[in-house]
Short mmCIF file of C-alpha atoms in Angstrom, two decimals:
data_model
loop_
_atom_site.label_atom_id
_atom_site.label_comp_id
_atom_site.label_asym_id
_atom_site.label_seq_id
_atom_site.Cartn_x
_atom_site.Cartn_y
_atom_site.Cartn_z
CA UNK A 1 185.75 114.53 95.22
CA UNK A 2 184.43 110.90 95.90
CA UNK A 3 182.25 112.74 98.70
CA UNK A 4 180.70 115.07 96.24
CA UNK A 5 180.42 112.61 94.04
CA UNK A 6 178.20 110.21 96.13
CA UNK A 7 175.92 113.57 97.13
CA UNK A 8 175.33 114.31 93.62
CA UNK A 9 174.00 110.35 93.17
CA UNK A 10 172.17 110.20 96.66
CA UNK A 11 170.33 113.55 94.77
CA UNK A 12 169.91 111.95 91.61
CA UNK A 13 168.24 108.62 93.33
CA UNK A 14 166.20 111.24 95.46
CA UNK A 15 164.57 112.67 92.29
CA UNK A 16 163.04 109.16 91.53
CA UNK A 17 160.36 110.03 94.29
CA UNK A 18 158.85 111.90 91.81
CA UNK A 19 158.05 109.27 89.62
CA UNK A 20 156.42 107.44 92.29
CA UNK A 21 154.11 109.97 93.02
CA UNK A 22 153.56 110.08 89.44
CA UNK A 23 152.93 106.27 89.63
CA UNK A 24 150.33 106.78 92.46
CA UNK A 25 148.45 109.75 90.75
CA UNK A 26 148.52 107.78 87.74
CA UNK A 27 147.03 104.58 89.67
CA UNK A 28 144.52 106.63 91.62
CA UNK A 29 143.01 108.45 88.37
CA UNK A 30 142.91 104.84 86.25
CA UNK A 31 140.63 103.40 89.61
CA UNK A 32 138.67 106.76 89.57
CA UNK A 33 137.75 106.47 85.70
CA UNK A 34 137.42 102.61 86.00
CA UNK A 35 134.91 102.70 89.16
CA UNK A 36 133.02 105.61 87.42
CA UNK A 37 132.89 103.95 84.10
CA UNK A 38 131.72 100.70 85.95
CA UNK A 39 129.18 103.04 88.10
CA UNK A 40 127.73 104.77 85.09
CA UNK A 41 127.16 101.18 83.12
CA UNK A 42 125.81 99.55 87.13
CA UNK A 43 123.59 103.03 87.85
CA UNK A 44 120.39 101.61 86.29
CA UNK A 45 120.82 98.26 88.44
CA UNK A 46 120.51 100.56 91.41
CA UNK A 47 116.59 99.61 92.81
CA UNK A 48 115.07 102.70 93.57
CA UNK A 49 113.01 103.73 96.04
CA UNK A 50 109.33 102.24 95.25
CA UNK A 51 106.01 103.51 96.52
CA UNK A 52 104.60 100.80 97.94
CA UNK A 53 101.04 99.96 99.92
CA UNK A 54 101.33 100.11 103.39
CA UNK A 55 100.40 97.00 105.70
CA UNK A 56 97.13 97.97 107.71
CA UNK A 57 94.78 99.50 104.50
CA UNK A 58 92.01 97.76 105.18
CA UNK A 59 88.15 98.05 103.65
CA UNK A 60 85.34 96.27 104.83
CA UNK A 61 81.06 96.06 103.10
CA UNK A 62 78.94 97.26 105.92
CA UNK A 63 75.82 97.50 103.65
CA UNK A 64 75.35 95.91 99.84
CA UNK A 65 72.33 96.19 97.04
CA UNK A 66 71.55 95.87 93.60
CA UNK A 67 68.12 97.44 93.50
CA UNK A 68 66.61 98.83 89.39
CA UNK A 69 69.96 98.25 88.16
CA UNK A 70 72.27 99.95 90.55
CA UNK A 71 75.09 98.68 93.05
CA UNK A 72 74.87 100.53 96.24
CA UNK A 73 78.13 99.78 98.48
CA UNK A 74 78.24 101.20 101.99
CA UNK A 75 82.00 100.52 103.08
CA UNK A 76 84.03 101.22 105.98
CA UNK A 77 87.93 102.31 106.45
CA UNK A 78 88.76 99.18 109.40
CA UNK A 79 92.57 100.07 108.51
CA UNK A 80 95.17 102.54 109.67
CA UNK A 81 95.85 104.67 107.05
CA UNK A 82 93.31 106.79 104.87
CA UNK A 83 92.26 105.10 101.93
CA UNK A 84 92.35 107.31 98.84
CA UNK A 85 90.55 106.10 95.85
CA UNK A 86 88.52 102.58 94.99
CA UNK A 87 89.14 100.29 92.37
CA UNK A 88 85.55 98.46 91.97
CA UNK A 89 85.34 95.68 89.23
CA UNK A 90 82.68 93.75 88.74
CA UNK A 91 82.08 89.60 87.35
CA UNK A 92 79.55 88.47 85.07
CA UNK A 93 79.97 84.68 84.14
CA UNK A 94 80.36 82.13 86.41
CA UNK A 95 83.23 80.45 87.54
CA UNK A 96 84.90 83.76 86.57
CA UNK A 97 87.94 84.26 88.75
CA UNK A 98 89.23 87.55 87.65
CA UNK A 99 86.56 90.60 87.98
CA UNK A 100 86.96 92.02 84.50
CA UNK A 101 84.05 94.77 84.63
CA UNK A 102 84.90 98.08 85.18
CA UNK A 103 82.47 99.71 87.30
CA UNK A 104 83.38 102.88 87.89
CA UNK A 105 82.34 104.14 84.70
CA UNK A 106 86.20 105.44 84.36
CA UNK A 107 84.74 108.54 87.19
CA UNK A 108 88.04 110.45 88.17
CA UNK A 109 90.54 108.64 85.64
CA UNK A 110 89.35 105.12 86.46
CA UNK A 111 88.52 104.80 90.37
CA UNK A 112 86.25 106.29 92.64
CA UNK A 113 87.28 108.67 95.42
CA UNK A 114 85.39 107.97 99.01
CA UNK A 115 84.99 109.92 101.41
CA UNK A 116 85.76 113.82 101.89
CA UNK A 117 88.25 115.82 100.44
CA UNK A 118 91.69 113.98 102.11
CA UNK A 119 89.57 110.75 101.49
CA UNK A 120 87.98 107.98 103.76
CA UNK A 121 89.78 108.27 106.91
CA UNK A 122 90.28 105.42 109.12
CA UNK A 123 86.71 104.35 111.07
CA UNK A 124 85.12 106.57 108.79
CA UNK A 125 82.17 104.96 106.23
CA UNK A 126 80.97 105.95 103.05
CA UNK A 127 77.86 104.91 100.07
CA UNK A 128 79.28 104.57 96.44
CA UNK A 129 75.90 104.70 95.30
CA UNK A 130 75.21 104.14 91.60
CA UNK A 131 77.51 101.73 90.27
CA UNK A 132 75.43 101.12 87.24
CA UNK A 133 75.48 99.74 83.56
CA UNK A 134 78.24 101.06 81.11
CA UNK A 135 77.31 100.22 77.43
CA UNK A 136 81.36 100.26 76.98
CA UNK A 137 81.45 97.28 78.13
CA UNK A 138 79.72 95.57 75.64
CA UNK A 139 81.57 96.61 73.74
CA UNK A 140 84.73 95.18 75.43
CA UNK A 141 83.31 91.98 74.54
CA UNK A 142 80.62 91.68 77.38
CA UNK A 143 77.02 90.30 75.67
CA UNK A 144 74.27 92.56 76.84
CA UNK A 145 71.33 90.53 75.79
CA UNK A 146 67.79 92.03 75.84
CA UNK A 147 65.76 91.10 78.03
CA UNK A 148 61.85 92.25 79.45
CA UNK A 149 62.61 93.38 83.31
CA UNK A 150 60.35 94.04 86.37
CA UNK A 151 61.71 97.63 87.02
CA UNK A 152 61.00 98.83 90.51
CA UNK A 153 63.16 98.72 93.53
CA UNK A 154 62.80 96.69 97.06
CA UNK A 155 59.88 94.28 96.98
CA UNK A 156 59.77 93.15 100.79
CA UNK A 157 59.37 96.55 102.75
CA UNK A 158 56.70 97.26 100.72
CA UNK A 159 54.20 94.19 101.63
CA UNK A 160 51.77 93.68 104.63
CA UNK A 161 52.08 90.97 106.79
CA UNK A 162 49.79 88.82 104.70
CA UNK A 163 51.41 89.60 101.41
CA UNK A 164 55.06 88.88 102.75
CA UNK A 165 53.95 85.36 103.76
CA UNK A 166 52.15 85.02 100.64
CA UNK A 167 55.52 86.39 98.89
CA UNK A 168 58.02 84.35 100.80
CA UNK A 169 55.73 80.76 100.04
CA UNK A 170 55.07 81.70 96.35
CA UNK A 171 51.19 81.49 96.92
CA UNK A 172 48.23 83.54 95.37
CA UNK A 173 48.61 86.33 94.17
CA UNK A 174 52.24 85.14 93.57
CA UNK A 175 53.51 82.74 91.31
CA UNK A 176 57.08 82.28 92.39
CA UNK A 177 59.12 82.49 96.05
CA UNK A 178 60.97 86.02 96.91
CA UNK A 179 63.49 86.33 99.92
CA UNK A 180 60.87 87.87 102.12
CA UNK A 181 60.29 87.22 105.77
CA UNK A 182 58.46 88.99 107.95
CA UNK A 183 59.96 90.20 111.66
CA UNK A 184 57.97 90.79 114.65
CA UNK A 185 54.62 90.89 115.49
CA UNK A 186 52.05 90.87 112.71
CA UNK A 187 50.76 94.26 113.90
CA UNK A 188 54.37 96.08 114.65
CA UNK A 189 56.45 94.23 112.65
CA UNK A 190 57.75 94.62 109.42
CA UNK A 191 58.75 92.70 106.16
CA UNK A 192 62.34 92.30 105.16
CA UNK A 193 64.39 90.47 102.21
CA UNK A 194 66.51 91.23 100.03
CA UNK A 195 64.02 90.85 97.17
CA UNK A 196 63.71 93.31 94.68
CA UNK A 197 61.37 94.00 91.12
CA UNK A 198 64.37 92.78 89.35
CA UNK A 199 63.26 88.82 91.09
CA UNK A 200 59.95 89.17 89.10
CA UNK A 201 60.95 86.26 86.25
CA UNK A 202 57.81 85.62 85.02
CA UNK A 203 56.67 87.16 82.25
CA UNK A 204 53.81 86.08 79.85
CA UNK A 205 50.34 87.17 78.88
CA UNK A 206 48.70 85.66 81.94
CA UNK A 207 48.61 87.08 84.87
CA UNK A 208 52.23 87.58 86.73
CA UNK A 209 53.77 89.30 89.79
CA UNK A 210 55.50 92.40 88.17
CA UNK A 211 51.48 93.62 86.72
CA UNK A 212 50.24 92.70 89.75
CA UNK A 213 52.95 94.48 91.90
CA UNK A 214 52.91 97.45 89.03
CA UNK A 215 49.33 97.75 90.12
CA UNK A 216 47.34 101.27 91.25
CA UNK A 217 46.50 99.25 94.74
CA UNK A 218 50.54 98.35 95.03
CA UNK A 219 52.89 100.25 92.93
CA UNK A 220 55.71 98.58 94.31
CA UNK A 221 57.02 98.39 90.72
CA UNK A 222 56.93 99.89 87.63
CA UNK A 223 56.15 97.23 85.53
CA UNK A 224 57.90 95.55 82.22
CA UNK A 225 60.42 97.28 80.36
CA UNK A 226 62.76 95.82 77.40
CA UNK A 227 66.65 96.27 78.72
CA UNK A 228 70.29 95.43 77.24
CA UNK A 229 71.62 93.76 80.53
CA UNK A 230 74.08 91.65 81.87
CA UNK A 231 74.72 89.98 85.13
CA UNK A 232 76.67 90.95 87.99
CA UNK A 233 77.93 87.91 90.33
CA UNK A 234 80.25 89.76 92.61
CA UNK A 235 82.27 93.17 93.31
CA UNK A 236 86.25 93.48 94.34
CA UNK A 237 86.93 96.50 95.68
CA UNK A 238 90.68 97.34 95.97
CA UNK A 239 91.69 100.57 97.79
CA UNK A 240 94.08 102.79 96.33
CA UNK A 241 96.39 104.91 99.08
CA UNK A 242 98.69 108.09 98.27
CA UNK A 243 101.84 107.64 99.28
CA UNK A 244 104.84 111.17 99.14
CA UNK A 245 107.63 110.25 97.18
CA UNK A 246 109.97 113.03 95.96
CA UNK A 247 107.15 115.29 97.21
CA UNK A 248 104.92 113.94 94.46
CA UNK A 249 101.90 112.26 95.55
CA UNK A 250 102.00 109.07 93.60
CA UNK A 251 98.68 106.67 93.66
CA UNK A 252 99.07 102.95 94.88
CA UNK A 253 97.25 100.41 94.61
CA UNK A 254 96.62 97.66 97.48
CA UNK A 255 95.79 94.91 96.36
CA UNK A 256 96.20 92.39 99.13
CA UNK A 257 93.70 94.75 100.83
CA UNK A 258 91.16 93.36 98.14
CA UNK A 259 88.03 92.43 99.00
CA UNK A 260 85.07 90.85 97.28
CA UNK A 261 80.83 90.95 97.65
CA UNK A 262 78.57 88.08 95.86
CA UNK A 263 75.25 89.40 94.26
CA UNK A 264 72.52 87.30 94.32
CA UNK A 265 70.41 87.97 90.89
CA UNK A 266 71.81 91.04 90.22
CA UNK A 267 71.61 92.54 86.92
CA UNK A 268 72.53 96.04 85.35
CA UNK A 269 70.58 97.47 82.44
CA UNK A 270 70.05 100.49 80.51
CA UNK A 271 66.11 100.64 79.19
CA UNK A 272 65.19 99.91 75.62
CA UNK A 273 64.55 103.39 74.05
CA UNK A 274 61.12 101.19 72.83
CA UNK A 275 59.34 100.22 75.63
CA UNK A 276 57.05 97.02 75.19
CA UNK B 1 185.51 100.90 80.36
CA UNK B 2 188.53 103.15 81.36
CA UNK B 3 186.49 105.74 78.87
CA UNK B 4 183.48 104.87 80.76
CA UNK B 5 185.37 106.40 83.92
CA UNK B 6 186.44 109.41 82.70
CA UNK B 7 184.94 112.03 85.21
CA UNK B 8 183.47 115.41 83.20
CA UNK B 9 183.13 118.85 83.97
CA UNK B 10 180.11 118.79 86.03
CA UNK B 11 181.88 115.92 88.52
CA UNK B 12 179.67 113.26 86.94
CA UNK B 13 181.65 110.21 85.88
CA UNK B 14 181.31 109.55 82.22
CA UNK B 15 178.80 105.76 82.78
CA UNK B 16 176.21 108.66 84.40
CA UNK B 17 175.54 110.96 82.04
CA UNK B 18 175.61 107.83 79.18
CA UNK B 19 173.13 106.10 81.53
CA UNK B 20 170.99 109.77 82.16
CA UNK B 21 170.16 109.48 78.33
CA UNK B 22 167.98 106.16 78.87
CA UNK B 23 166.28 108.12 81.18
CA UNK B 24 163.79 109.53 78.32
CA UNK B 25 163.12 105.96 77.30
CA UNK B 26 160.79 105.12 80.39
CA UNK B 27 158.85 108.19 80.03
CA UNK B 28 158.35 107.36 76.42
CA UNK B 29 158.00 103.57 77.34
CA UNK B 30 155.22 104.67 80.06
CA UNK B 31 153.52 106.80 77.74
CA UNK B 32 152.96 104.73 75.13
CA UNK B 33 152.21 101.59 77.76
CA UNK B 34 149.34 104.15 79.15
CA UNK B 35 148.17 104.89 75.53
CA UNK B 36 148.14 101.00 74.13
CA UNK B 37 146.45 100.02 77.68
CA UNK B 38 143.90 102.95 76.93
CA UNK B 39 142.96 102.48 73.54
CA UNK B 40 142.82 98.41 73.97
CA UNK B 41 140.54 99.43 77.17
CA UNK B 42 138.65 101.12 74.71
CA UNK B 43 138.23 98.51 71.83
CA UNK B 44 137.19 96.09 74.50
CA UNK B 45 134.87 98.59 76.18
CA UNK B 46 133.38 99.10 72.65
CA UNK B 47 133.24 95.53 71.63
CA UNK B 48 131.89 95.01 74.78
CA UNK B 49 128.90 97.15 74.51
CA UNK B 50 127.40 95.93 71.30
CA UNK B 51 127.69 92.52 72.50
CA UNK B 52 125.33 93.38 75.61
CA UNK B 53 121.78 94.44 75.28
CA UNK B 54 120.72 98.23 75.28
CA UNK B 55 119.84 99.75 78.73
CA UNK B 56 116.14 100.22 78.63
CA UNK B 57 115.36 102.08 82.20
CA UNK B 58 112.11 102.92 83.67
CA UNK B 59 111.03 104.91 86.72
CA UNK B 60 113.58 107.39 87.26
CA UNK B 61 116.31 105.51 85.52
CA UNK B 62 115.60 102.28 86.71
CA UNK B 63 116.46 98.98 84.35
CA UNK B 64 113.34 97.23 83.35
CA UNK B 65 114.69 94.23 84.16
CA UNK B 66 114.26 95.13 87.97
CA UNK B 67 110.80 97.06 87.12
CA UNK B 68 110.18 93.31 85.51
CA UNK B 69 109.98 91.90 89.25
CA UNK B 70 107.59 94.66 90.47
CA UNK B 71 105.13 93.48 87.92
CA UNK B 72 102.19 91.40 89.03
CA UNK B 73 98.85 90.53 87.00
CA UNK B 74 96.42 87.61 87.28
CA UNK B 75 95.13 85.63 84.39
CA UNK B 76 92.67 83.44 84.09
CA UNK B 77 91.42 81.37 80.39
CA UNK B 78 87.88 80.33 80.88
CA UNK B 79 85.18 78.87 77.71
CA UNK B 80 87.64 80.67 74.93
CA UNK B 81 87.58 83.82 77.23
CA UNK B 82 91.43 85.47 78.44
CA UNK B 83 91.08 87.64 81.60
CA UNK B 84 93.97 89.77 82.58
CA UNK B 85 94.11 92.32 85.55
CA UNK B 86 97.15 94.20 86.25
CA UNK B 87 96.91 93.93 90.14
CA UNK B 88 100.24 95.36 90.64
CA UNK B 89 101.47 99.40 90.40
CA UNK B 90 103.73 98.89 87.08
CA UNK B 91 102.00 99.30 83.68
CA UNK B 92 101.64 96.74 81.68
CA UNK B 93 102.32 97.97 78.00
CA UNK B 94 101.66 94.42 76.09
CA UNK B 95 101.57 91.01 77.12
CA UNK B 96 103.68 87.78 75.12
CA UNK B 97 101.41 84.38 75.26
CA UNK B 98 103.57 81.31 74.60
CA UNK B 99 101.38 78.23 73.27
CA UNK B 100 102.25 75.06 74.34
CA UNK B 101 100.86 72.20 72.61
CA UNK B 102 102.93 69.78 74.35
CA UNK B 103 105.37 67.47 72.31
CA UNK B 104 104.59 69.71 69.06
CA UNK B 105 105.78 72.52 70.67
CA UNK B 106 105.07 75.97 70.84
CA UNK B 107 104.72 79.36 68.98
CA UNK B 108 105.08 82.50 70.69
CA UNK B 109 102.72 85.28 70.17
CA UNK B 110 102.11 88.78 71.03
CA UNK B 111 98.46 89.65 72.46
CA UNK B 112 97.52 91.61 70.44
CA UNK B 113 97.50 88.91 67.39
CA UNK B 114 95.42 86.81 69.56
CA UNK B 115 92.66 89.49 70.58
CA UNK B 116 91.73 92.80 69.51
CA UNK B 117 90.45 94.02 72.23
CA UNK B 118 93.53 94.71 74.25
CA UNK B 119 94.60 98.85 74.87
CA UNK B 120 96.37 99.90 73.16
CA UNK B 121 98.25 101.62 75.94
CA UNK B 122 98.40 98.61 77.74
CA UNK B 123 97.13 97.70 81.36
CA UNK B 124 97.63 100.41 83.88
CA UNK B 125 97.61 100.10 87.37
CA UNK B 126 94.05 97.94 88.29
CA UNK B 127 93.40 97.84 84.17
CA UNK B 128 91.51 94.72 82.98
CA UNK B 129 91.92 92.98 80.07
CA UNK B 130 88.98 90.29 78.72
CA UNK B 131 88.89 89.04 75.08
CA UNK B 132 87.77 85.93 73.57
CA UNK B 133 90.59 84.18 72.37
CA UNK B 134 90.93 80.95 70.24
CA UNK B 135 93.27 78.38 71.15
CA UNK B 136 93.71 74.92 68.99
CA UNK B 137 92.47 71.78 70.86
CA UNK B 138 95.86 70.53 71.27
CA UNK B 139 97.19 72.92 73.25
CA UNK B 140 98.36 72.21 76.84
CA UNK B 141 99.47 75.44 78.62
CA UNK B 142 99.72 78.92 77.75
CA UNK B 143 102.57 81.11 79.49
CA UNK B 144 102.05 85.00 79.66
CA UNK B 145 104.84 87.16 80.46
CA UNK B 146 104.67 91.18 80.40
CA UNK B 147 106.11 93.44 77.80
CA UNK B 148 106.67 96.62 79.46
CA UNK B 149 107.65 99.84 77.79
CA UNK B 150 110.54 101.85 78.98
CA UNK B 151 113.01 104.34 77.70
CA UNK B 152 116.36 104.18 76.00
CA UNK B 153 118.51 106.16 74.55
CA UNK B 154 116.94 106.02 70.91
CA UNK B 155 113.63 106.56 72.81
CA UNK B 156 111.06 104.14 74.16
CA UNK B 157 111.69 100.36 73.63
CA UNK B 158 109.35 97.75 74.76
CA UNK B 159 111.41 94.93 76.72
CA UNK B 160 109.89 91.62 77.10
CA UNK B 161 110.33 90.48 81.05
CA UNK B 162 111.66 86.87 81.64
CA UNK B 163 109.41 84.11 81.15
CA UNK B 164 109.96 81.64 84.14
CA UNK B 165 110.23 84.47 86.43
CA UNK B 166 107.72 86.92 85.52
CA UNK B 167 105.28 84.67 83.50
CA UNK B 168 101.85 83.16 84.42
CA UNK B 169 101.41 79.41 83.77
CA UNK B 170 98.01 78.74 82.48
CA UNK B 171 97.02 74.77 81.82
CA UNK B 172 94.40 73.37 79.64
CA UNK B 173 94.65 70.32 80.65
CA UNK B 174 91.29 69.47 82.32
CA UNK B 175 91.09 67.91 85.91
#
């Protein structure tokens, strides 16, 4: 009796196990819903995976000019990977840190694309040729003053030996100094400067350089015009890179692969529709 | 006691089968405990949640806050003139300028008080800002700190990234 007794018990104490599983299941689903309520709030603190510009995009000026109110930029891919799109920006006043002036006349949603199809490849060069004057921007606050202009393009390459000494000194027939020198010997070499119609500054009823350059015997220039301008000082170019993410091509920009070019008396204007 | 001894039918003394009645208690007990710990889990949770700011994300569910750290611009206040360029890859939806005029404090204000030429979708990536804007004599520093736009779950929000770690100290102070 006493036997059966203590079996029944020992049975009875046996069917506590169940509660302990209980106990675990119960303990197991609370730290389930706990870490997955704590994982939904702590999802958005998750970084995710940024596209970001790779070390080696590098851009360098081979070639620069500001010639009748155009930029021309010959640049080169010195970097590793293929360089996508340009960012070119452009400074007015002096002392002006930031470039502020959007050159690219917002071509192709704001940048320019170099190069062939799969863009400037590394080694490879390219011209962004007419980087020129965008009336939005005077709008943006810029002041495009009027001004009369020499229009015409290089001065030096134009001018016999005689003339590029005369040029380079500021004598007769000119009345100011251009950045003209001339290479060589007088009979095989040439003239060469970066001095362009744009350097004409004089301007009066007497005689001055742009008539006298705007001449039938010269026609190195085309002779006074009335412009809304405004200065150009230098030019950062920042290269842009696509870089696969998700299998979405997403644009980046690289900006400690910046660069910047100084312009020496550079201007961009749009002609009066009233010539003087 | 000597009732308490009395064995029944079913070989169980009589203190087992008064004790086996309890034995609904603990499942009732554990219930309820469960319940109580569940709905007080709740009111806390709840509480909880409208005393901490709404999750604005960005970029694939991203919080701001960490898109705040990604941002980089340059600014630069020259003769009256503000020049901004988003240099970074995040947009830059508005921009907050605190104006310090030293020991008579400072006002807070958004850019778009200050100029009206700013976009009005903001700075994208490589966007420039430049506006002429008017600052009192007095003032000694301006701080700018990004506002960038992101998306909750009543729709977009603007969030305003932290001052003294996303901001851009400007000083007046000449020399």
């Amino acid at each position: 009796m006493l036997i059966q007794v203590k079996k029944k018990i020992s049975k009875k104490i046996e069917k506590k196990g169940l509660s302990v599983m209980i106990g675990y299941v119960l303990l197991i689903t609370s730290a389930v819903v706990m870490g997955s309520i704590v994982y939904i709030w702590l999802e958005s603190y998750v970084p995710r995976e940024v596209p970001q510009c790779p070390e080696g995009v590098s851009i360098a000026v081979i070639e620069s000019s500001c010639v009748n109110g155009n930029i021309s930029l010959r640049l080169k891919n010195n970097g590793l990977y293929n360089i996508d799109g340009l960012l070119v920006r452009g400074s007015s006043r002096p002392g002006q840190e930031i470039a502020t002036i959007d050159l690219t006349n917002e071509i192709d949603g704001g940048f320019i694309k170099p190069g062939g199809t799969g863009g400037l490849a590394p080694g490879e060069e390219d011209m962004i040729r007419n980087l020129s004057y965008n009336s939005k921007i005077c709008d943006a606050g810029v002041s495009c003053e009027e001004k009369n202009v020499c229009l015409g393009n290089n001065l030096c390459p134009s001018l016999n030996h005689e003339r590029c000494d005369a040029s380079k000194n500021g004598e007769y027939p000119f009345t100011q100094k251009y950045d003209c020198d001339w290479i060589g010997s007088i009979d095989e070499g040439k003239c060469v400067g970066t001095a362009t119609c744009q350097d004409v500054v004089t301007f009066g009823s007497g005689g001055n350089d742009c008539n006298y350059l705007s001449t039938d015997l010269l026609k190195i220039c085309e002779g006074w015009k009335s412009v809304n301008y405004y200065n150009i000082t230098s030019v950062e170019i920042t290269p842009l890179v696509y870089i696969k993410q998700n299998n979405k091509n997403r644009i980046v920009t690289c900006g400690n692969a910046k660069i910047q070019e100084n312009f020496k008396n550079c201007i961009l204007f749009k002609e009066k529709t009233s010539p003087i | 006691m000597i009732q308490n001894k009395k064995v029944l039918k079913s070989g169980f003394p009589y203190i087992y089968m008064k004790n086996n009645k309890k034995g609904l208690s603990p499942v009732i007990a554990t219930v309820l405990l469960i319940a109580m710990v569940v709905v007080i889990a709740v009111i806390i949770f709840l509480w909880l949640r409208s005393m901490t700011q709404e999750t604005i994300t960005k970029f694939e569910g991203e919080n701001v806050e960490l898109t705040c750290d990604r941002v980089e611009f340059e600014a630069t206040y020259l003769d009256g003139i503000l020049d901004i360029a988003n240099t970074g890859n995040v947009p830059i939806f508005s921009m907050k300028v605190e104006i310090n005029k030293g020991e008579a404090g400072f006002e807070t204000k958004d850019i778009t008080e200050l100029s009206s030429m700013w976009p009005p979708n903001g700075l994208n990536q490589g966007g420039i800002f430049s506006g002429s804007v008017s600052l009192d004599s007095g003032v000694e520093k301006i701080i700018l700190y990004p506002v960038l736009l992101g998306t909750s779950d009543e729709g977009q929000k603007t969030y305003f990234c932290d001052k003294d770690s996303n901001g851009v100290e400007i000083s007046l102070i000449a020399g």
